[in-house]
PDB file of C-alpha atoms and ligand atoms in Angstrom:
ATOM      1  CA  UNK A   1      29.144  56.560  99.077  1.00  0.00           C
ATOM      2  CA  UNK A   2      29.948  55.149 102.481  1.00  0.00           C
ATOM      3  CA  UNK A   3      29.248  57.302 105.503  1.00  0.00           C
ATOM      4  CA  UNK A   4      32.443  58.084 107.424  1.00  0.00           C
ATOM      5  CA  UNK A   5      31.128  60.392 110.137  1.00  0.00           C
ATOM      6  CA  UNK A   6      27.567  60.399 111.453  1.00  0.00           C
ATOM      7  CA  UNK A   7      26.626  62.811 114.217  1.00  0.00           C
ATOM      8  CA  UNK A   8      23.011  62.514 115.349  1.00  0.00           C
ATOM      9  CA  UNK A   9      21.086  64.962 117.580  1.00  0.00           C
ATOM     10  CA  UNK A  10      24.213  65.961 119.435  1.00  0.00           C
ATOM     11  CA  UNK A  11      24.037  68.247 122.452  1.00  0.00           C
ATOM     12  CA  UNK A  12      27.317  69.046 124.082  1.00  0.00           C
ATOM     13  CA  UNK A  13      28.720  71.303 126.757  1.00  0.00           C
ATOM     14  CA  UNK A  14      31.024  71.703 129.716  1.00  0.00           C
ATOM     15  CA  UNK A  15      29.473  71.293 133.146  1.00  0.00           C
ATOM     16  CA  UNK A  16      26.105  73.051 133.043  1.00  0.00           C
ATOM     17  CA  UNK A  17      26.917  75.224 130.005  1.00  0.00           C
ATOM     18  CA  UNK A  18      25.580  74.180 126.627  1.00  0.00           C
ATOM     19  CA  UNK A  19      28.059  74.683 123.797  1.00  0.00           C
ATOM     20  CA  UNK A  20      26.471  72.699 120.925  1.00  0.00           C
ATOM     21  CA  UNK A  21      22.739  72.284 120.296  1.00  0.00           C
ATOM     22  CA  UNK A  22      21.056  69.684 118.101  1.00  0.00           C
ATOM     23  CA  UNK A  23      23.935  69.071 115.732  1.00  0.00           C
ATOM     24  CA  UNK A  24      23.352  66.633 112.871  1.00  0.00           C
ATOM     25  CA  UNK A  25      26.184  65.987 110.475  1.00  0.00           C
ATOM     26  CA  UNK A  26      27.009  63.374 107.857  1.00  0.00           C
ATOM     27  CA  UNK A  27      30.343  63.201 106.076  1.00  0.00           C
ATOM     28  CA  UNK A  28      30.772  60.590 103.350  1.00  0.00           C
ATOM     29  CA  UNK A  29      33.943  58.987 101.999  1.00  0.00           C
ATOM     30  CA  UNK A  30      35.772  61.158  99.502  1.00  0.00           C
ATOM     31  CA  UNK A  31      34.245  64.351 100.836  1.00  0.00           C
ATOM     32  CA  UNK A  32      35.827  67.460 102.369  1.00  0.00           C
ATOM     33  CA  UNK A  33      33.607  69.115 104.951  1.00  0.00           C
ATOM     34  CA  UNK A  34      34.549  72.470 106.450  1.00  0.00           C
ATOM     35  CA  UNK A  35      33.156  73.560 109.781  1.00  0.00           C
ATOM     36  CA  UNK A  36      33.187  77.305 109.634  1.00  0.00           C
ATOM     37  CA  UNK A  37      32.372  79.735 112.385  1.00  0.00           C
ATOM     38  CA  UNK A  38      33.713  82.498 114.568  1.00  0.00           C
ATOM     39  CA  UNK A  39      35.895  82.016 117.627  1.00  0.00           C
ATOM     40  CA  UNK A  40      33.944  80.320 120.407  1.00  0.00           C
ATOM     41  CA  UNK A  41      31.295  78.920 118.025  1.00  0.00           C
ATOM     42  CA  UNK A  42      31.983  75.357 119.175  1.00  0.00           C
ATOM     43  CA  UNK A  43      34.134  73.985 116.346  1.00  0.00           C
ATOM     44  CA  UNK A  44      36.836  72.444 118.527  1.00  0.00           C
ATOM     45  CA  UNK A  45      34.188  71.086 120.891  1.00  0.00           C
ATOM     46  CA  UNK A  46      32.497  69.328 117.962  1.00  0.00           C
ATOM     47  CA  UNK A  47      35.788  67.977 116.615  1.00  0.00           C
ATOM     48  CA  UNK A  48      36.812  66.742 120.077  1.00  0.00           C
ATOM     49  CA  UNK A  49      33.460  65.016 120.447  1.00  0.00           C
ATOM     50  CA  UNK A  50      33.853  63.314 117.060  1.00  0.00           C
ATOM     51  CA  UNK A  51      37.340  62.186 118.134  1.00  0.00           C
ATOM     52  CA  UNK A  52      35.808  60.665 121.272  1.00  0.00           C
ATOM     53  CA  UNK A  53      37.726  62.943 123.619  1.00  0.00           C
ATOM     54  CA  UNK A  54      34.494  64.390 125.029  1.00  0.00           C
ATOM     55  CA  UNK A  55      31.450  62.265 125.764  1.00  0.00           C
ATOM     56  CA  UNK A  56      28.197  63.714 124.325  1.00  0.00           C
ATOM     57  CA  UNK A  57      25.643  65.116 126.764  1.00  0.00           C
ATOM     58  CA  UNK A  58      23.094  63.548 124.457  1.00  0.00           C
ATOM     59  CA  UNK A  59      23.059  62.194 120.925  1.00  0.00           C
ATOM     60  CA  UNK A  60      25.430  59.829 119.166  1.00  0.00           C
ATOM     61  CA  UNK A  61      28.612  59.903 117.132  1.00  0.00           C
ATOM     62  CA  UNK A  62      29.659  57.110 114.763  1.00  0.00           C
ATOM     63  CA  UNK A  63      32.931  57.113 112.848  1.00  0.00           C
ATOM     64  CA  UNK A  64      33.768  54.477 110.209  1.00  0.00           C
ATOM     65  CA  UNK A  65      30.781  52.393 111.354  1.00  0.00           C
ATOM     66  CA  UNK A  66      31.972  52.341 114.949  1.00  0.00           C
ATOM     67  CA  UNK A  67      30.442  54.023 117.987  1.00  0.00           C
ATOM     68  CA  UNK A  68      32.750  56.660 119.480  1.00  0.00           C
ATOM     69  CA  UNK A  69      34.808  56.508 121.714  1.00  0.00           C
ATOM     70  CA  UNK A  70      36.798  53.561 120.414  1.00  0.00           C
ATOM     71  CA  UNK A  71      40.523  53.143 120.854  1.00  0.00           C
ATOM     72  CA  UNK A  72      41.043  51.181 117.608  1.00  0.00           C
ATOM     73  CA  UNK A  73      39.489  54.046 115.646  1.00  0.00           C
ATOM     74  CA  UNK A  74      42.287  56.390 116.612  1.00  0.00           C
ATOM     75  CA  UNK A  75      44.711  54.502 114.350  1.00  0.00           C
ATOM     76  CA  UNK A  76      42.437  55.316 111.391  1.00  0.00           C
ATOM     77  CA  UNK A  77      42.262  59.061 112.009  1.00  0.00           C
ATOM     78  CA  UNK A  78      44.938  61.592 111.129  1.00  0.00           C
ATOM     79  CA  UNK A  79      44.235  64.206 113.762  1.00  0.00           C
ATOM     80  CA  UNK A  80      45.641  67.701 113.943  1.00  0.00           C
ATOM     81  CA  UNK A  81      44.698  69.447 117.164  1.00  0.00           C
ATOM     82  CA  UNK A  82      44.261  73.215 117.351  1.00  0.00           C
ATOM     83  CA  UNK A  83      47.154  73.371 119.816  1.00  0.00           C
ATOM     84  CA  UNK A  84      50.337  71.779 118.497  1.00  0.00           C
ATOM     85  CA  UNK A  85      51.418  68.722 120.472  1.00  0.00           C
ATOM     86  CA  UNK A  86      55.062  68.403 119.438  1.00  0.00           C
ATOM     87  CA  UNK A  87      58.291  67.477 121.179  1.00  0.00           C
ATOM     88  CA  UNK A  88      60.074  70.819 121.049  1.00  0.00           C
ATOM     89  CA  UNK A  89      63.498  69.522 122.120  1.00  0.00           C
ATOM     90  CA  UNK A  90      63.500  67.070 119.204  1.00  0.00           C
ATOM     91  CA  UNK A  91      63.997  67.938 115.551  1.00  0.00           C
ATOM     92  CA  UNK A  92      61.094  67.843 113.122  1.00  0.00           C
ATOM     93  CA  UNK A  93      62.495  64.649 111.602  1.00  0.00           C
ATOM     94  CA  UNK A  94      62.636  63.027 115.045  1.00  0.00           C
ATOM     95  CA  UNK A  95      59.050  64.099 115.717  1.00  0.00           C
ATOM     96  CA  UNK A  96      57.928  62.573 112.417  1.00  0.00           C
ATOM     97  CA  UNK A  97      59.755  59.322 113.185  1.00  0.00           C
ATOM     98  CA  UNK A  98      58.314  59.184 116.684  1.00  0.00           C
ATOM     99  CA  UNK A  99      54.707  59.790 115.620  1.00  0.00           C
ATOM    100  CA  UNK A 100      55.142  57.536 112.578  1.00  0.00           C
ATOM    101  CA  UNK A 101      56.174  54.672 114.827  1.00  0.00           C
ATOM    102  CA  UNK A 102      53.346  55.449 117.277  1.00  0.00           C
ATOM    103  CA  UNK A 103      50.835  55.343 114.428  1.00  0.00           C
ATOM    104  CA  UNK A 104      52.235  52.069 113.179  1.00  0.00           C
ATOM    105  CA  UNK A 105      53.754  53.256 109.897  1.00  0.00           C
ATOM    106  CA  UNK A 106      55.970  50.341 108.825  1.00  0.00           C
ATOM    107  CA  UNK A 107      59.677  51.180 109.137  1.00  0.00           C
ATOM    108  CA  UNK A 108      60.276  50.442 105.447  1.00  0.00           C
ATOM    109  CA  UNK A 109      57.690  53.069 104.438  1.00  0.00           C
ATOM    110  CA  UNK A 110      58.562  55.711 107.011  1.00  0.00           C
ATOM    111  CA  UNK A 111      61.231  57.572 105.053  1.00  0.00           C
ATOM    112  CA  UNK A 112      59.135  57.767 101.915  1.00  0.00           C
ATOM    113  CA  UNK A 113      55.951  58.849 103.711  1.00  0.00           C
ATOM    114  CA  UNK A 114      57.889  61.361 105.799  1.00  0.00           C
ATOM    115  CA  UNK A 115      59.430  62.869 102.698  1.00  0.00           C
ATOM    116  CA  UNK A 116      56.024  63.169 101.055  1.00  0.00           C
ATOM    117  CA  UNK A 117      54.313  64.681 104.111  1.00  0.00           C
ATOM    118  CA  UNK A 118      57.197  67.138 104.651  1.00  0.00           C
ATOM    119  CA  UNK A 119      57.101  68.199 100.985  1.00  0.00           C
ATOM    120  CA  UNK A 120      53.360  68.892 101.125  1.00  0.00           C
ATOM    121  CA  UNK A 121      53.935  71.457 103.873  1.00  0.00           C
ATOM    122  CA  UNK A 122      57.281  72.765 102.497  1.00  0.00           C
ATOM    123  CA  UNK A 123      59.339  71.631 105.448  1.00  0.00           C
ATOM    124  CA  UNK A 124      61.759  69.393 103.534  1.00  0.00           C
ATOM    125  CA  UNK A 125      64.669  71.791 104.112  1.00  0.00           C
ATOM    126  CA  UNK A 126      63.993  72.374 107.798  1.00  0.00           C
ATOM    127  CA  UNK A 127      63.586  68.824 109.079  1.00  0.00           C
ATOM    128  CA  UNK A 128      66.811  68.819 111.069  1.00  0.00           C
ATOM    129  CA  UNK A 129      66.021  71.962 113.072  1.00  0.00           C
ATOM    130  CA  UNK A 130      64.832  71.596 116.650  1.00  0.00           C
ATOM    131  CA  UNK A 131      61.108  72.294 116.859  1.00  0.00           C
ATOM    132  CA  UNK A 132      61.884  74.807 119.636  1.00  0.00           C
ATOM    133  CA  UNK A 133      63.431  76.961 116.874  1.00  0.00           C
ATOM    134  CA  UNK A 134      60.379  76.697 114.620  1.00  0.00           C
ATOM    135  CA  UNK A 135      57.983  79.608 114.029  1.00  0.00           C
ATOM    136  CA  UNK A 136      54.297  79.225 114.878  1.00  0.00           C
ATOM    137  CA  UNK A 137      53.390  78.561 111.246  1.00  0.00           C
ATOM    138  CA  UNK A 138      56.153  75.958 110.897  1.00  0.00           C
ATOM    139  CA  UNK A 139      54.791  74.131 113.941  1.00  0.00           C
ATOM    140  CA  UNK A 140      51.302  74.121 112.371  1.00  0.00           C
ATOM    141  CA  UNK A 141      52.807  72.712 109.179  1.00  0.00           C
ATOM    142  CA  UNK A 142      54.675  70.004 111.066  1.00  0.00           C
ATOM    143  CA  UNK A 143      51.472  69.048 112.896  1.00  0.00           C
ATOM    144  CA  UNK A 144      49.729  68.742 109.538  1.00  0.00           C
ATOM    145  CA  UNK A 145      52.571  66.589 108.179  1.00  0.00           C
ATOM    146  CA  UNK A 146      52.167  64.287 111.197  1.00  0.00           C
ATOM    147  CA  UNK A 147      48.418  63.982 110.577  1.00  0.00           C
ATOM    148  CA  UNK A 148      49.118  62.980 106.949  1.00  0.00           C
ATOM    149  CA  UNK A 149      51.924  60.567 107.801  1.00  0.00           C
ATOM    150  CA  UNK A 150      50.088  57.283 108.258  1.00  0.00           C
ATOM    151  CA  UNK A 151      47.908  57.832 105.155  1.00  0.00           C
ATOM    152  CA  UNK A 152      44.717  57.325 107.214  1.00  0.00           C
ATOM    153  CA  UNK A 153      41.217  57.040 105.673  1.00  0.00           C
ATOM    154  CA  UNK A 154      39.989  59.998 107.749  1.00  0.00           C
ATOM    155  CA  UNK A 155      41.645  63.346 108.449  1.00  0.00           C
ATOM    156  CA  UNK A 156      40.319  65.598 111.195  1.00  0.00           C
ATOM    157  CA  UNK A 157      42.127  68.939 111.087  1.00  0.00           C
ATOM    158  CA  UNK A 158      41.391  71.708 113.582  1.00  0.00           C
ATOM    159  CA  UNK A 159      42.388  75.016 111.958  1.00  0.00           C
ATOM    160  CA  UNK A 160      45.011  73.576 109.589  1.00  0.00           C
ATOM    161  CA  UNK A 161      45.559  76.834 107.696  1.00  0.00           C
ATOM    162  CA  UNK A 162      46.292  79.171 110.614  1.00  0.00           C
ATOM    163  CA  UNK A 163      49.670  80.874 110.141  1.00  0.00           C
ATOM    164  CA  UNK A 164      50.054  79.536 106.609  1.00  0.00           C
ATOM    165  CA  UNK A 165      50.777  81.899 103.728  1.00  0.00           C
ATOM    166  CA  UNK A 166      48.527  81.983 100.630  1.00  0.00           C
ATOM    167  CA  UNK A 167      50.892  80.102  98.336  1.00  0.00           C
ATOM    168  CA  UNK A 168      51.357  77.204 100.715  1.00  0.00           C
ATOM    169  CA  UNK A 169      47.646  77.267 101.512  1.00  0.00           C
ATOM    170  CA  UNK A 170      46.969  76.495  97.843  1.00  0.00           C
ATOM    171  CA  UNK A 171      49.504  73.679  97.880  1.00  0.00           C
ATOM    172  CA  UNK A 172      47.891  72.187 100.971  1.00  0.00           C
ATOM    173  CA  UNK A 173      44.447  72.430  99.402  1.00  0.00           C
ATOM    174  CA  UNK A 174      45.767  70.671  96.308  1.00  0.00           C
ATOM    175  CA  UNK A 175      46.924  67.816  98.500  1.00  0.00           C
ATOM    176  CA  UNK A 176      43.610  67.696 100.382  1.00  0.00           C
ATOM    177  CA  UNK A 177      41.707  67.509  97.076  1.00  0.00           C
ATOM    178  CA  UNK A 178      44.049  64.767  95.866  1.00  0.00           C
ATOM    179  CA  UNK A 179      43.423  62.776  99.054  1.00  0.00           C
ATOM    180  CA  UNK A 180      39.661  63.259  98.796  1.00  0.00           C
ATOM    181  CA  UNK A 181      39.740  62.145  95.151  1.00  0.00           C
ATOM    182  CA  UNK A 182      41.505  58.995  96.362  1.00  0.00           C
ATOM    183  CA  UNK A 183      38.529  58.321  98.672  1.00  0.00           C
ATOM    184  CA  UNK A 184      39.752  59.817 101.957  1.00  0.00           C
ATOM    185  CA  UNK A 185      37.369  61.776 104.138  1.00  0.00           C
ATOM    186  CA  UNK A 186      38.414  65.161 105.473  1.00  0.00           C
ATOM    187  CA  UNK A 187      36.792  67.220 108.213  1.00  0.00           C
ATOM    188  CA  UNK A 188      38.411  70.536 108.972  1.00  0.00           C
ATOM    189  CA  UNK A 189      37.618  73.688 110.881  1.00  0.00           C
ATOM    190  CA  UNK A 190      38.353  77.214 109.784  1.00  0.00           C
ATOM    191  CA  UNK A 191      37.619  80.904 110.341  1.00  0.00           C
ATOM    192  CA  UNK A 192      38.571  81.709 106.782  1.00  0.00           C
ATOM    193  CA  UNK A 193      36.064  82.010 103.953  1.00  0.00           C
ATOM    194  CA  UNK A 194      38.714  81.070 101.334  1.00  0.00           C
ATOM    195  CA  UNK A 195      38.919  77.641 102.964  1.00  0.00           C
ATOM    196  CA  UNK A 196      35.156  77.308 102.985  1.00  0.00           C
ATOM    197  CA  UNK A 197      35.073  77.921  99.231  1.00  0.00           C
ATOM    198  CA  UNK A 198      37.422  74.958  98.685  1.00  0.00           C
ATOM    199  CA  UNK A 199      35.294  72.466 100.603  1.00  0.00           C
ATOM    200  CA  UNK A 200      32.663  70.127  99.119  1.00  0.00           C
ATOM    201  CA  UNK A 201      30.303  70.602 102.050  1.00  0.00           C
ATOM    202  CA  UNK A 202      29.961  73.334 104.643  1.00  0.00           C
ATOM    203  CA  UNK A 203      28.556  73.493 108.111  1.00  0.00           C
ATOM    204  CA  UNK A 204      28.295  77.047 109.364  1.00  0.00           C
ATOM    205  CA  UNK A 205      28.186  77.165 113.093  1.00  0.00           C
ATOM    206  CA  UNK A 206      27.461  80.135 115.329  1.00  0.00           C
ATOM    207  CA  UNK A 207      26.831  80.087 119.049  1.00  0.00           C
ATOM    208  CA  UNK A 208      26.819  76.278 118.981  1.00  0.00           C
ATOM    209  CA  UNK A 209      24.032  76.097 116.412  1.00  0.00           C
ATOM    210  CA  UNK A 210      24.363  74.934 112.799  1.00  0.00           C
ATOM    211  CA  UNK A 211      22.934  77.958 110.972  1.00  0.00           C
ATOM    212  CA  UNK A 212      23.501  76.677 107.426  1.00  0.00           C
ATOM    213  CA  UNK A 213      24.597  73.393 105.888  1.00  0.00           C
ATOM    214  CA  UNK A 214      25.186  72.102 102.371  1.00  0.00           C
ATOM    215  CA  UNK A 215      27.410  72.442  99.333  1.00  0.00           C
ATOM    216  CA  UNK A 216      28.731  75.956  98.595  1.00  0.00           C
ATOM    217  CA  UNK A 217      26.638  76.059  95.399  1.00  0.00           C
ATOM    218  CA  UNK A 218      23.464  75.039  97.217  1.00  0.00           C
ATOM    219  CA  UNK A 219      24.003  77.667  99.924  1.00  0.00           C
ATOM    220  CA  UNK A 220      24.694  80.457  97.416  1.00  0.00           C
ATOM    221  CA  UNK A 221      21.465  79.575  95.596  1.00  0.00           C
ATOM    222  CA  UNK A 222      19.423  79.173  98.767  1.00  0.00           C
ATOM    223  CA  UNK A 223      20.487  82.518 100.247  1.00  0.00           C
ATOM    224  CA  UNK A 224      20.679  84.290  96.879  1.00  0.00           C
ATOM    225  CA  UNK A 225      23.939  86.037  97.675  1.00  0.00           C
ATOM    226  CA  UNK A 226      27.222  86.233  95.726  1.00  0.00           C
ATOM    227  CA  UNK A 227      29.709  84.874  98.274  1.00  0.00           C
ATOM    228  CA  UNK A 228      30.000  82.286 101.032  1.00  0.00           C
ATOM    229  CA  UNK A 229      30.784  85.099 103.451  1.00  0.00           C
ATOM    230  CA  UNK A 230      27.407  86.666 102.601  1.00  0.00           C
ATOM    231  CA  UNK A 231      25.704  83.310 103.255  1.00  0.00           C
ATOM    232  CA  UNK A 232      27.256  83.271 106.704  1.00  0.00           C
ATOM    233  CA  UNK A 233      26.204  86.852 107.458  1.00  0.00           C
ATOM    234  CA  UNK A 234      22.671  86.339 106.171  1.00  0.00           C
ATOM    235  CA  UNK A 235      22.234  83.048 108.021  1.00  0.00           C
ATOM    236  CA  UNK A 236      23.481  84.805 111.158  1.00  0.00           C
ATOM    237  CA  UNK A 237      20.870  87.541 110.794  1.00  0.00           C
ATOM    238  CA  UNK A 238      18.150  84.903 110.339  1.00  0.00           C
ATOM    239  CA  UNK A 239      19.389  83.211 113.520  1.00  0.00           C
ATOM    240  CA  UNK A 240      19.332  86.520 115.436  1.00  0.00           C
ATOM    241  CA  UNK A 241      15.783  87.242 114.278  1.00  0.00           C
ATOM    242  CA  UNK A 242      14.654  83.790 115.475  1.00  0.00           C
ATOM    243  CA  UNK A 243      16.386  84.269 118.816  1.00  0.00           C
ATOM    244  CA  UNK A 244      14.623  87.608 119.335  1.00  0.00           C
ATOM    245  CA  UNK A 245      11.257  86.001 118.589  1.00  0.00           C
ATOM    246  CA  UNK A 246      11.792  83.124 121.067  1.00  0.00           C
TER     247      UNK A 246
HETATM  248  N1  LIG B 301      37.378  72.853 128.449  1.00  0.00           N
HETATM  249  C1  LIG B 301      36.419  73.766 128.471  1.00  0.00           C
HETATM  250  N2  LIG B 301      35.737  74.044 129.605  1.00  0.00           N
HETATM  251  C2  LIG B 301      34.741  74.964 129.621  1.00  0.00           C
HETATM  252  N3  LIG B 301      34.350  75.664 128.529  1.00  0.00           N
HETATM  253  C3  LIG B 301      34.977  75.426 127.382  1.00  0.00           C
HETATM  254  C4  LIG B 301      36.040  74.467 127.278  1.00  0.00           C
HETATM  255  N4  LIG B 301      36.471  74.440 126.001  1.00  0.00           N
HETATM  256  C5  LIG B 301      35.722  75.343 125.341  1.00  0.00           C
HETATM  257  N5  LIG B 301      34.825  75.925 126.156  1.00  0.00           N
HETATM  258  C6  LIG B 301      33.808  76.931 125.760  1.00  0.00           C
HETATM  259  O1  LIG B 301      33.025  76.377 124.727  1.00  0.00           O
HETATM  260  C7  LIG B 301      32.719  77.342 123.729  1.00  0.00           C
HETATM  261  C8  LIG B 301      33.168  76.805 122.372  1.00  0.00           C
HETATM  262  O2  LIG B 301      34.597  76.662 122.374  1.00  0.00           O
HETATM  263  P1  LIG B 301      35.366  75.974 121.178  1.00  0.00           P
HETATM  264  O3  LIG B 301      36.786  75.870 121.566  1.00  0.00           O
HETATM  265  O4  LIG B 301      34.661  74.737 120.798  1.00  0.00           O
HETATM  266  O5  LIG B 301      35.155  77.073 120.032  1.00  0.00           O
HETATM  267  P2  LIG B 301      35.858  77.184 118.607  1.00  0.00           P
HETATM  268  O6  LIG B 301      34.758  77.394 117.627  1.00  0.00           O
HETATM  269  O7  LIG B 301      36.779  76.067 118.377  1.00  0.00           O
HETATM  270  O8  LIG B 301      36.673  78.558 118.754  1.00  0.00           O
HETATM  271  P3  LIG B 301      38.093  78.965 118.087  1.00  0.00           P
HETATM  272  O9  LIG B 301      37.775  79.351 116.685  1.00  0.00           O
HETATM  273  O10 LIG B 301      38.516  80.150 118.903  1.00  0.00           O
HETATM  274  O11 LIG B 301      39.017  77.816 118.190  1.00  0.00           O
HETATM  275  C9  LIG B 301      33.402  78.628 124.163  1.00  0.00           C
HETATM  276  O12 LIG B 301      32.430  79.433 124.799  1.00  0.00           O
HETATM  277  C10 LIG B 301      34.443  78.165 125.152  1.00  0.00           C
HETATM  278  O13 LIG B 301      34.646  79.144 126.131  1.00  0.00           O
HETATM  279 MG1  LIG B 302      38.769  75.880 118.078  1.00  0.00          MG
END
């Protein structure tokens, strides 16, 4: 399968602080990779670097066979930032139209794609409300609908399931699996182990270091534990032991 994202020997940080150390990551077409780790682990920093919003301190990032940063790439990525970037004085429908036009969705397809994206996140009945009157979870769902709108080959979703109830979470996962089956690549971040269990590939990140990587089945076998959460905890203890020995 074609490689969609290739991160090689990445070191990243802000000013003199190091936030990510020696990250190597490959995501292939049709695959869902979840970056899982606690708050402050470096997930958003990694996603922002893959998007080309932060220049690596060292190492390289390639997306869809193109070196990052590259302006043309942005049209091929459905990006959902951790912080919603919505026009709160506009309605949800107006936001969808605006971003659809920005992302070059042809006018003739906009209504149909909007309806589909809104249905995936259960916002079909709330599209004419001003976003200012939306709850936090509704704003997350609208941001996800915007990321899906242009039907891009790559989705990069930073905490897409925050503030989303279990039933809708399942519906969203169904859609993500459908997209992956159709050959799209999906990179997402999460704190939640339930999300990790849905992904094809995992990268567990703690303190800016990838402590475990692979398919859920491979990790369960390698660490000989019953759950993905246990893999994370065990890999964390291994990391702590190494750090103490350094
Ligand atoms: N713009 C910034 N300037 C300086 N330090 C930053 C900046 N953004 C993040 N950091 C630091 O980098 C580290 C990793 O932050 P990051 O946002 O990547 O973590 P995260 O895994 O996404 O956390 P969360 O789950 O809370 O979103 C943290 O220690 C954070 O304080
Ligand atoms: Mg984050």
